[in-house]
DNA sequence: CTGTTAGCGCCTTCAT
DNA sequence: ATGAAGGCGCTAACAG
């Protein structure tokens, strides 16, 4: 292993000078700097992360707690992880992965062993036992998701209320006189009360504002059979209700159940899904969707996190920050009247 | 921050005794051990990872290089990551995420800065520029995927040849007199030559053995339109060819294009996809599939990796290890004759 | 069975 | 503008 002392020897300077050249925390003569940089290149020196962390009390690592493990909502997770990793690297940090199934222990481990400088906590539930633990840590934490009580922690999430509003606004604009939400699976309702509640609140308010009918079919069992049954119930009321599916998992099954039933979205009725754009474009036909914009959410989360880390920048005053969703018209909604 | 010296003080022992109690590398009297453990609990002591790494030359971290970034085959990645993370934790290790778009630099960073003890390199291509770099590192590396030249590195992958064989064996057993592979997108063919080549070799050999017709439709442009066109070409030859789709992305579009065309898999013909079981069950109808078993591949990779790390266990003699795929009959294949 | 001690490689305050 | 030196918290000889 090549150390900064080796570099110092080759460059003919002291070890501390090498350190200062790397950190730039002291002015160095052009000539000395060059000799040091040349030596670094020649030896392909790289600083030892452990030693640096020990001496500087900074690991240059972001802890990322992701919802793996049994019963985790793992769909659409990758864009989050990918964006977070990319943002971290842009600030010369790495990402250490911890899974949700470790629970609060994962958090205390990250902080207690000084494995990271800051933590991103994903898949936060309405009443999440990890929140108080996270709030007591000495490292900055950012939540993705909005708990009932964020205990003073910053959080970023999709604006699900607005998502519900956008979807129902569109349904109303297309001339439907009622809208049916074909909702979440039972376990999601159990866990993410906040998420579901927020979307439904926005949808219901929009429906009332437009004076159109509003009903919810939930829970929806996963898979084809569950979708068929839900579609039956949705169409029970007669007419051609606009259908909103606030559940990525269920979008494709519901779409196909409708087609099977002879009610083709885009021709006979309108279907709007709540899912990523990629998922929306993967079905046949492509579904009009309200996108969760995981990349925007993650990017904003990392922005806040690094502001929390830099003693320079001020973190945003408001704790809860909601990212605007976006509706994209595709093939499953009627043409505008 | 609470250190092992604090623990030592509270327990009334020397600092090194605390260290030895934790590592178990020396016999300690029951009474002393208890006093130390009590103090650890009382102070909720956790060892500093950086200090430990510096002193022991072991980080307890596994570097995981994942195919994020532009043009990466990101589908079905989560089961790999999840399994790798879980296996790592089972051996008291953490996982540091590095993305493919860093290229070989990511590898040298992981090793050069002593960020990890070993590396899992995913999404290895047939002719991968990172292989020679990885082989020159001083940390153990395991590849997921088989390059043309593994440069002495261990690798684990699906047995794609066998996957092709299984799929065509089934098509033949169902009485079809020819099989069409509706293949990969152009970019995948460009990148993963090995993967495609292996599957096709297995499929072609099986077709020849059974004396049935064999043809390939590729490249297949992504999305609905590409699938429709591919299906047209596949059906061109007349009759009811068995269809094999060795591309998770294309399975659903091809399925729906067939149905749209009035050729319903499971009734009029047979469709077999190469994809995860989860993906196979998500479509309507559920597709008969050959599964990639990402969990088995990852588990085996981690097994080998930890054997490489332990100076005790011997790593397997053979460098390339192929995991057997499994065919699961679902709704898109004809009933057995 | 336990304590003392010498680093691990780097950062940073002093001193010049 | 540069060196010298102490210490970050821990492991692992070395000495009893």
XYZ file of C-alpha atoms (C1' of nucleotides) in Angstrom:
706
model
C 0.000 0.000 0.000
C 1.277 3.420 -0.928
C 0.861 6.089 1.747
C 1.138 9.845 1.849
C 4.556 9.377 3.423
C 5.719 7.603 0.313
C 4.449 10.498 -1.737
C 6.228 12.943 0.572
C 9.492 11.086 0.212
C 9.299 11.019 -3.580
C 8.315 14.681 -3.741
C 10.952 15.675 -1.209
C 8.479 17.349 1.121
C 6.956 16.548 4.489
C 3.957 14.317 4.854
C 1.785 17.158 6.059
C 2.488 19.086 2.890
C 1.065 16.223 0.887
C -2.019 16.333 3.028
C -2.380 20.074 2.499
C -1.927 19.765 -1.247
C -4.776 17.299 -1.312
C -7.115 19.254 0.902
C -6.183 22.698 -0.344
C -6.578 24.049 3.173
C -3.360 25.990 3.039
C -1.539 27.848 0.321
C 1.233 25.907 -1.372
C 3.830 27.250 -3.780
C 3.193 26.292 -7.359
C 6.432 24.400 -7.590
C 5.887 22.310 -4.460
C 2.343 21.546 -5.491
C 3.526 20.283 -8.843
C 6.179 18.039 -7.319
C 3.607 16.562 -4.979
C 0.988 16.059 -7.660
C 3.563 14.407 -9.886
C 4.561 12.052 -7.109
C 0.903 11.236 -6.457
C 0.401 10.415 -10.091
C 3.605 8.449 -10.372
C 2.768 6.306 -7.347
C -0.969 6.288 -8.137
C -1.490 7.281 -4.540
C -4.962 7.173 -3.058
C -5.714 8.210 0.496
C -6.769 5.486 2.895
C -10.427 5.997 3.664
C -10.277 4.576 7.175
C -7.339 6.676 8.211
C -8.892 9.780 6.761
C -12.178 9.108 8.488
C -10.432 8.506 11.781
C -8.432 11.694 11.632
C -11.004 13.972 10.070
C -14.188 12.595 11.571
C -15.696 12.482 8.116
C -16.310 9.312 6.189
C -17.454 10.766 2.872
C -20.165 8.146 2.954
C -23.940 8.532 2.830
C -25.973 5.796 4.489
C -28.981 4.762 2.435
C -31.737 2.783 4.092
C -33.778 0.996 1.447
C -36.997 -1.009 1.773
C -35.778 -4.491 1.051
C -36.781 -7.462 3.079
C -40.140 -9.184 3.475
C -43.211 -7.238 2.476
C -41.321 -4.210 1.262
C -42.670 -2.057 -1.502
C -39.783 -2.716 -3.808
C -41.312 -1.536 -7.074
C -39.866 1.571 -8.613
C -37.045 1.628 -6.123
C -34.166 1.689 -8.552
C -34.614 5.225 -9.850
C -34.369 6.435 -6.253
C -31.227 4.479 -5.524
C -29.677 5.401 -8.808
C -30.297 9.096 -8.387
C -29.115 9.105 -4.815
C -25.920 7.302 -5.753
C -25.295 9.675 -8.585
C -25.880 12.778 -6.446
C -23.603 11.388 -3.771
C -20.780 10.795 -6.223
C -21.215 14.296 -7.570
C -20.227 15.516 -4.098
C -17.420 13.000 -3.777
C -19.349 10.743 -1.437
C -20.100 7.042 -1.563
C -23.277 5.206 -0.662
C -23.548 2.492 1.940
C -26.613 0.324 1.609
C -28.619 -0.723 4.639
C -31.869 -2.605 4.392
C -35.102 -1.780 6.134
C -35.380 -5.177 7.725
C -32.652 -4.161 10.147
C -35.086 -1.597 11.488
C -33.843 0.987 13.939
C -30.756 -1.127 14.612
C -29.527 -0.312 11.136
C -29.716 3.370 11.930
C -27.867 3.173 15.200
C -25.238 1.035 13.584
C -24.660 3.531 10.805
C -24.276 6.388 13.237
C -22.761 4.570 16.207
C -19.912 3.021 14.290
C -19.355 6.194 12.312
C -19.997 4.393 9.076
C -21.402 7.467 7.398
C -21.788 11.218 7.648
C -25.480 11.395 6.878
C -28.454 9.140 6.296
C -31.206 8.908 3.720
C -34.166 7.003 5.068
C -36.513 5.721 2.406
C -39.988 4.255 2.564
C -40.933 6.143 5.669
C -44.326 5.170 6.995
C -46.959 7.326 8.610
C -46.167 6.040 12.063
C -42.608 4.854 11.757
C -40.806 3.503 14.804
C -37.480 4.582 13.328
C -38.285 8.279 13.312
C -37.575 8.988 16.981
C -34.403 6.927 16.749
C -33.313 8.781 13.639
C -34.037 12.123 15.237
C -31.780 11.287 18.163
C -28.775 10.474 15.982
C -25.916 12.900 15.754
C -25.749 12.655 11.968
C -28.106 14.536 9.671
C -31.031 12.497 8.387
C -33.391 13.125 5.513
C -36.616 11.212 5.134
C -38.174 10.235 1.841
C -41.827 10.051 2.733
C -43.797 12.081 5.232
C -44.504 10.553 8.639
C -47.260 11.869 10.858
C -44.606 13.302 13.151
C -41.251 13.961 11.578
C -39.716 14.839 14.957
C -37.924 17.825 13.512
C -36.384 15.906 10.627
C -36.438 17.187 7.086
C -38.506 15.185 4.648
C -39.174 15.128 0.932
C -41.947 13.314 -0.833
C -44.255 13.336 -3.779
C -47.246 15.591 -3.437
C -49.791 12.799 -3.422
C -52.642 15.166 -2.730
C -51.815 17.079 -5.862
C -51.406 13.795 -7.736
C -54.984 12.866 -6.820
C -56.159 16.281 -7.863
C -54.401 16.135 -11.235
C -55.795 12.729 -12.054
C -59.388 13.632 -11.220
C -59.131 17.034 -12.889
C -58.184 15.250 -16.073
C -60.973 12.692 -15.749
C -63.470 15.521 -15.267
C -62.056 17.491 -18.188
C -62.565 14.480 -20.422
C -66.274 14.571 -19.705
C -66.719 11.617 -17.361
C -69.474 12.076 -14.833
C -67.888 9.863 -12.233
C -64.507 8.553 -11.248
C -63.536 5.305 -9.586
C -60.291 4.808 -7.721
C -59.147 1.241 -8.016
C -56.926 1.354 -5.043
C -54.187 -0.293 -3.141
C -53.590 -3.798 -1.954
C -54.628 -4.490 1.608
C -51.108 -4.565 3.012
C -50.213 -1.206 1.522
C -53.268 0.333 3.103
C -52.140 -1.124 6.401
C -48.641 0.280 6.164
C -48.680 3.518 4.253
C -51.799 5.114 5.567
C -50.410 8.530 4.892
C -49.736 7.960 1.243
C -53.124 6.513 0.464
C -54.967 9.022 2.574
C -53.269 11.948 0.889
C -53.994 10.763 -2.628
C -57.623 10.062 -1.848
C -58.066 13.405 -0.171
C -56.853 15.212 -3.293
C -58.955 13.048 -5.572
C -62.113 13.379 -3.542
C -61.774 17.144 -3.237
C -61.277 17.485 -6.980
C -64.305 15.298 -7.684
C -66.435 17.401 -5.378
C -65.167 20.569 -6.993
C -66.135 19.277 -10.433
C -69.413 17.894 -9.178
C -68.735 14.354 -10.436
C -69.287 11.046 -8.715
C -66.482 9.549 -6.687
C -65.998 6.060 -5.357
C -63.182 3.822 -4.223
C -62.663 0.128 -4.834
C -60.213 -1.192 -2.272
C -58.522 -3.283 -1.205
C -57.489 -4.844 -4.509
C -55.941 -8.291 -4.218
C -52.769 -8.553 -6.261
C -52.713 -10.320 -9.611
C -55.103 -10.887 -12.453
C -58.038 -12.228 -10.485
C -58.005 -9.327 -8.055
C -57.972 -6.849 -10.912
C -60.887 -8.540 -12.658
C -62.983 -8.442 -9.544
C -62.113 -4.814 -8.884
C -63.024 -3.873 -12.442
C -66.394 -5.598 -12.053
C -67.115 -3.603 -8.973
C -65.943 -0.396 -10.607
C -68.255 -0.851 -13.584
C -71.171 -1.899 -11.387
C -72.575 1.578 -11.208
C -73.164 1.578 -14.976
C -72.050 4.180 -17.489
C -68.402 4.759 -18.320
C -66.618 5.931 -15.206
C -63.121 7.317 -15.496
C -60.741 4.946 -13.756
C -57.796 6.021 -11.644
C -55.319 3.427 -10.394
C -53.060 4.857 -7.695
C -50.898 1.734 -7.476
C -48.110 0.864 -9.911
C -48.541 -2.849 -9.286
C -52.172 -2.781 -10.291
C -52.050 -0.562 -13.373
C -51.310 -3.283 -15.936
C -53.699 -5.894 -14.503
C -56.550 -3.381 -14.300
C -55.842 -2.199 -17.827
C -55.991 -5.715 -19.174
C -59.052 -6.612 -17.142
C -60.849 -3.638 -18.658
C -59.859 -4.593 -22.192
C -60.887 -8.179 -21.544
C -64.246 -6.874 -20.369
C -64.644 -5.082 -23.699
C -64.173 -1.651 -22.182
C -61.088 -0.323 -23.931
C -59.405 2.649 -22.243
C -58.773 5.356 -24.800
C -61.812 4.331 -26.822
C -64.607 3.587 -24.372
C -63.333 5.156 -21.176
C -60.291 6.718 -19.540
C -57.667 5.131 -17.330
C -55.039 7.079 -15.440
C -52.318 5.311 -13.495
C -50.099 6.534 -10.693
C -46.732 5.137 -11.681
C -43.377 5.975 -13.179
C -43.199 7.062 -16.783
C -41.197 3.959 -17.603
C -43.945 1.707 -16.251
C -46.571 3.767 -18.071
C -44.821 3.289 -21.380
C -44.226 -0.409 -20.840
C -47.885 -1.444 -21.089
C -49.940 -1.939 -24.227
C -51.512 0.501 -24.793
C -49.330 2.990 -22.936
C -51.222 4.429 -19.996
C -51.819 8.061 -19.274
C -50.156 8.541 -15.931
C -49.379 10.819 -13.069
C -45.694 10.321 -12.474
C -44.082 9.966 -9.106
C -40.892 11.591 -10.351
C -38.637 9.593 -8.084
C -35.616 11.297 -9.546
C -36.862 14.746 -8.600
C -37.666 13.589 -5.112
C -34.251 11.992 -4.660
C -32.370 14.910 -6.106
C -34.094 17.331 -3.801
C -33.468 15.051 -0.845
C -29.759 14.947 -1.566
C -29.659 18.693 -2.058
C -31.088 19.196 1.382
C -28.840 16.541 2.872
C -25.660 18.153 1.611
C -26.842 21.510 2.814
C -27.312 19.902 6.198
C -23.743 18.596 6.001
C -22.077 21.788 4.880
C -21.777 24.157 7.731
C -21.884 26.833 5.058
C -25.295 26.569 3.419
C -28.516 27.023 5.307
C -30.963 24.124 5.121
C -34.500 25.023 4.029
C -36.651 26.444 6.789
C -39.628 24.250 6.089
C -39.248 20.641 7.112
C -41.688 19.044 4.724
C -41.112 19.504 1.035
C -43.469 18.112 -1.608
C -42.502 17.545 -5.221
C -45.058 18.326 -7.898
C -46.185 15.316 -9.924
C -46.795 15.565 -13.642
C -49.602 14.179 -15.765
C -48.655 12.758 -19.164
C -51.402 11.997 -21.686
C -50.897 8.712 -23.471
C -53.180 6.137 -25.085
C -55.588 5.163 -22.322
C -57.571 8.369 -22.015
C -60.294 9.614 -24.322
C -59.417 12.421 -26.708
C -60.184 15.851 -25.282
C -63.822 16.766 -25.966
C -18.511 9.640 20.998
C -17.958 6.741 23.328
C -14.724 4.819 22.821
C -13.354 1.513 23.986
C -11.307 3.459 26.530
C -14.495 4.691 28.113
C -15.696 1.129 28.299
C -12.384 0.057 29.821
C -12.613 2.744 32.464
C -16.147 1.806 33.461
C -15.312 -1.909 33.498
C -12.090 -1.338 35.367
C -9.924 -3.116 32.813
C -7.421 -2.087 30.171
C -8.503 -0.888 26.782
C -7.036 -3.901 25.034
C -9.095 -6.231 27.175
C -12.195 -4.565 25.799
C -10.883 -5.159 22.330
C -10.222 -8.808 23.089
C -13.650 -9.310 24.592
C -15.170 -8.010 21.388
C -13.025 -10.016 19.026
C -12.838 -13.158 21.117
C -9.250 -13.650 19.988
C -8.045 -14.370 23.476
C -9.547 -16.189 26.406
C -11.092 -13.925 29.007
C -12.305 -14.885 32.485
C -16.044 -15.074 32.782
C -16.134 -12.335 35.354
C -14.055 -9.868 33.380
C -16.030 -10.570 30.267
C -19.253 -9.847 32.077
C -18.007 -6.556 33.483
C -16.900 -5.466 30.032
C -20.110 -6.540 28.335
C -22.112 -4.726 30.982
C -20.126 -1.570 30.442
C -20.573 -1.880 26.686
C -24.290 -2.185 27.128
C -24.493 0.610 29.647
C -22.615 3.017 27.414
C -24.155 1.596 24.218
C -20.637 1.401 22.906
C -20.053 0.695 19.240
C -16.595 0.366 17.724
C -15.508 3.069 15.323
C -15.425 1.565 11.859
C -12.647 3.795 10.556
C -10.344 3.100 13.454
C -11.000 -0.576 13.260
C -10.339 -0.640 9.546
C -7.137 1.300 9.982
C -5.785 -0.981 12.655
C -7.022 -4.300 11.339
C -6.773 -3.714 7.594
C -10.316 -4.977 7.260
C -13.269 -2.765 6.499
C -16.066 -5.294 6.829
C -17.457 -3.792 3.654
C -18.225 -5.423 0.316
C -18.048 -3.183 -2.734
C -20.927 -3.773 -5.133
C -20.639 -2.461 -8.675
C -24.097 -2.180 -10.189
C -25.150 -1.336 -13.749
C -26.728 2.056 -13.279
C -26.020 4.909 -15.570
C -26.982 5.481 -19.183
C -27.867 2.432 -21.224
C -27.602 -0.007 -18.368
C -29.718 -3.102 -18.209
C -31.438 -2.128 -15.028
C -34.369 -4.541 -15.158
C -34.437 -7.275 -12.575
C -31.532 -5.767 -10.737
C -33.138 -5.484 -7.336
C -33.251 -9.175 -6.477
C -29.503 -9.284 -7.038
C -28.803 -6.274 -4.869
C -31.195 -7.429 -2.209
C -29.703 -10.890 -1.984
C -26.155 -9.604 -1.975
C -26.943 -7.138 0.785
C -28.624 -9.799 2.819
C -25.756 -12.273 2.416
C -23.273 -9.566 3.352
C -25.139 -8.703 6.543
C -25.310 -12.370 7.429
C -21.503 -12.294 7.585
C -21.438 -8.986 9.433
C -20.454 -6.984 6.394
C -21.961 -3.890 4.812
C -22.407 -3.058 1.157
C -20.969 -0.027 -0.555
C -22.641 0.846 -3.825
C -20.640 1.891 -6.852
C -22.184 2.460 -10.233
C -20.990 1.084 -13.526
C -20.713 4.496 -15.117
C -17.570 5.071 -13.088
C -16.005 2.273 -15.092
C -12.636 0.962 -14.058
C -12.059 4.077 -11.947
C -14.716 2.865 -9.544
C -12.811 -0.350 -9.044
C -9.461 1.271 -8.406
C -11.118 3.688 -6.027
C -12.721 0.886 -4.029
C -9.437 -0.955 -3.710
C -7.001 1.966 -3.665
C -8.675 3.837 -0.841
C -9.303 0.622 1.056
C -13.039 1.219 1.011
C -13.867 -2.465 0.989
C -12.452 -5.946 1.511
C -13.880 -7.523 -1.617
C -15.791 -6.600 -4.735
C -18.833 -7.954 -6.541
C -18.847 -6.865 -10.141
C -22.228 -7.155 -11.822
C -23.299 -6.921 -15.424
C -19.999 -8.171 -16.759
C -19.838 -8.066 -20.527
C -18.186 -10.492 -22.886
C -15.266 -8.187 -23.548
C -15.208 -5.996 -20.471
C -12.464 -3.421 -20.067
C -12.762 -3.665 -16.300
C -11.714 -7.308 -16.109
C -7.943 -6.783 -16.404
C -8.191 -3.916 -13.925
C -10.200 -6.025 -11.514
C -7.775 -8.907 -11.839
C -4.884 -6.651 -10.864
C -6.523 -5.456 -7.648
C -5.307 -6.765 -4.333
C -8.843 -7.456 -3.089
C -10.833 -10.541 -4.080
C -13.311 -9.964 -6.894
C -16.237 -12.046 -8.030
C -17.924 -11.487 -11.363
C -21.595 -11.942 -12.039
C -21.606 -12.765 -15.714
C -19.032 -14.622 -17.778
C -16.562 -12.602 -19.838
C -14.680 -14.146 -22.717
C -11.535 -13.985 -20.626
C -12.047 -13.877 -16.875
C -8.326 -13.313 -16.276
C -8.281 -15.786 -13.434
C -11.246 -14.263 -11.628
C -14.089 -16.347 -10.293
C -17.443 -15.828 -11.954
C -21.006 -16.943 -11.466
C -23.823 -16.670 -13.935
C -26.997 -18.211 -15.173
C -26.560 -21.153 -17.479
C -28.024 -19.452 -20.514
C -27.173 -22.353 -22.764
C -29.243 -24.629 -20.597
C -31.991 -22.000 -20.478
C -32.203 -22.067 -24.253
C -32.248 -25.836 -24.195
C -35.031 -26.004 -21.613
C -37.222 -23.572 -23.504
C -36.892 -25.349 -26.838
C -37.231 -28.801 -25.260
C -40.570 -27.678 -23.898
C -41.705 -26.180 -27.201
C -40.830 -29.427 -28.932
C -42.553 -31.531 -26.275
C -45.725 -29.514 -26.825
C -45.813 -30.624 -30.443
C -44.724 -27.484 -32.292
C -42.831 -28.181 -35.471
C -40.850 -24.972 -35.332
C -39.672 -22.407 -32.815
C -39.018 -18.702 -33.216
C -36.804 -16.725 -30.904
C -38.032 -13.182 -30.647
C -34.788 -11.807 -29.442
C -33.036 -8.908 -27.902
C -32.973 -5.220 -28.595
C -30.131 -4.043 -30.772
C -28.147 -2.450 -27.956
C -28.219 -5.595 -25.856
C -26.875 -7.591 -28.763
C -24.092 -5.056 -29.063
C -23.120 -5.236 -25.435
C -23.790 -8.689 -24.097
C -22.703 -10.843 -26.969
C -21.895 -13.667 -24.650
C -25.304 -13.857 -23.084
C -27.215 -13.846 -26.338
C -24.839 -16.187 -28.035
C -25.052 -18.721 -25.241
C -28.831 -18.764 -25.145
C -29.099 -19.131 -28.897
C -26.539 -21.882 -28.995
C -28.545 -23.910 -26.472
C -31.803 -23.229 -28.276
C -30.479 -24.050 -31.726
C -28.862 -27.270 -30.558
C -32.090 -28.401 -28.924
C -34.109 -27.572 -32.028
C -31.717 -29.568 -34.170
C -31.890 -32.478 -31.751
C -35.683 -32.487 -31.915
C -35.664 -31.962 -35.665
C -37.871 -28.870 -35.532
C -37.510 -25.587 -37.375
C -35.567 -22.798 -35.753
C -35.404 -19.108 -36.566
C -34.519 -15.855 -34.845
C -36.215 -12.490 -35.095
C -33.790 -9.818 -33.934
C -33.141 -7.087 -33.205
C -36.488 -6.207 -31.666
C -37.038 -2.479 -31.160
C -38.344 -1.757 -27.686
C -42.001 -0.975 -27.072
C -45.289 -1.969 -28.571
C -44.533 -1.189 -32.200
C -41.333 -3.193 -32.198
C -43.133 -6.165 -30.695
C -45.917 -6.019 -33.287
C -43.445 -6.007 -36.110
C -41.449 -8.849 -34.595
C -44.599 -10.919 -34.165
C -45.532 -10.345 -37.815
C -42.170 -11.594 -38.896
C -42.370 -14.557 -36.537
C -45.743 -15.650 -37.905
C -44.668 -15.097 -41.500
C -43.591 -18.662 -41.987
C -47.191 -19.821 -41.432
C -48.411 -22.462 -39.010
C -48.250 -22.029 -35.248
C -44.629 -21.711 -34.230
C -43.708 -21.917 -30.596
C -42.407 -18.535 -29.484
C -39.484 -18.007 -27.125
C -38.690 -14.521 -25.867
C -35.267 -14.397 -24.212
C -35.651 -10.785 -23.062
C -37.611 -9.716 -19.984
C -38.358 -6.319 -21.474
C -40.011 -7.815 -24.525
C -42.085 -10.583 -22.938
C -45.190 -8.527 -22.166
C -45.241 -6.559 -25.442
C -44.803 -9.718 -27.510
C -47.508 -11.471 -25.518
C -49.961 -8.663 -26.131
C -49.009 -8.313 -29.763
C -49.783 -12.005 -30.254
C -53.149 -11.711 -28.539
C -53.963 -8.608 -30.565
C -53.120 -10.593 -33.679
C -55.679 -13.199 -32.621
C -53.048 -15.785 -31.773
C -53.576 -16.451 -28.094
C -50.696 -18.170 -26.306
C -52.000 -21.089 -24.297
C -54.825 -21.650 -26.759
C -53.412 -21.256 -30.232
C -49.699 -21.450 -29.614
C -47.036 -21.477 -26.908
C -44.988 -18.605 -25.542
C -42.058 -19.045 -23.204
C -40.285 -16.060 -21.712
C -36.843 -15.736 -20.200
C -37.517 -13.597 -17.142
C -37.924 -13.646 -13.388
C -40.837 -15.501 -11.872
C -42.210 -12.226 -10.559
C -42.298 -10.740 -14.054
C -43.818 -13.930 -15.409
C -46.661 -13.787 -12.941
C -47.295 -10.090 -13.458
C -48.617 -10.418 -17.005
C -52.094 -11.424 -18.084
C -52.120 -14.285 -18.754
C -49.127 -15.379 -16.699
C -46.337 -16.545 -18.965
C -44.602 -19.869 -18.843
C -40.999 -18.913 -18.174
C -37.444 -19.983 -17.745
C -36.306 -18.163 -14.637
C -32.984 -16.438 -14.256
C -32.912 -17.179 -10.540
C -31.017 -14.021 -9.643
C -31.165 -14.955 -5.993
C -29.406 -18.256 -6.550
C -26.743 -16.588 -8.624
C -26.146 -13.888 -6.030
C -26.109 -16.290 -3.134
C -23.542 -18.465 -4.806
C -21.447 -15.441 -5.698
C -21.371 -14.307 -2.090
C -20.557 -17.792 -0.915
C -17.511 -17.852 -3.141
C -16.564 -14.325 -2.191
C -16.518 -15.053 1.516
C -14.548 -18.193 0.892
C -12.071 -16.024 -0.950
C -11.940 -13.704 2.062
C -11.569 -16.335 4.749
C -8.074 -17.641 4.766
C -9.623 -20.803 6.137
C -11.938 -22.100 3.430
C -10.757 -23.120 0.010
C -12.405 -21.358 -2.920
C -13.859 -23.609 -5.610
C -11.304 -24.906 -8.074
C -13.317 -24.075 -11.157
C -13.505 -20.416 -12.010
C -16.754 -20.368 -13.942
C -19.881 -21.543 -12.184
C -23.245 -21.723 -13.914
C -26.560 -21.808 -12.082
C -29.284 -24.045 -13.437
C -32.404 -22.208 -14.621
C -35.864 -23.604 -14.046
C -38.844 -23.817 -16.336
C -42.251 -23.093 -14.805
C -45.384 -23.935 -16.754
C -48.041 -21.233 -16.582
C -50.846 -20.044 -18.839
C -49.124 -19.243 -22.129
C -48.180 -22.714 -23.253
C -50.457 -25.348 -24.788
C -51.549 -28.226 -22.567
C -49.259 -31.235 -22.865
C -50.337 -33.443 -25.774
C -5.616 -14.550 32.042
C -4.460 -9.476 31.696
C -1.798 -5.000 30.897
C 1.479 -2.232 28.258
C 2.853 -0.582 23.944
C 3.605 0.249 19.179
C 1.725 1.384 15.273
C -2.332 1.619 11.264
C -2.433 6.468 7.679
C -4.062 10.827 7.876
C -5.376 15.634 9.618
C -4.228 19.661 12.003
C -2.324 22.623 15.508
C 2.027 24.572 16.613
C 6.249 26.248 15.504
C 9.317 28.295 12.187
C 5.198 28.662 2.642
C 6.719 24.470 5.020
C 7.997 20.903 8.983
C 7.474 18.524 13.200
C 4.570 16.256 16.236
C 0.417 14.723 18.558
C -3.577 12.134 18.273
C -8.015 10.113 15.989
C -9.807 4.741 18.107
C -8.556 0.380 17.478
C -5.783 -4.214 16.849
C -2.196 -7.197 17.858
C 2.147 -8.216 19.129
C 4.977 -8.370 23.291
C 5.467 -8.954 28.278
C 4.247 -10.655 32.237
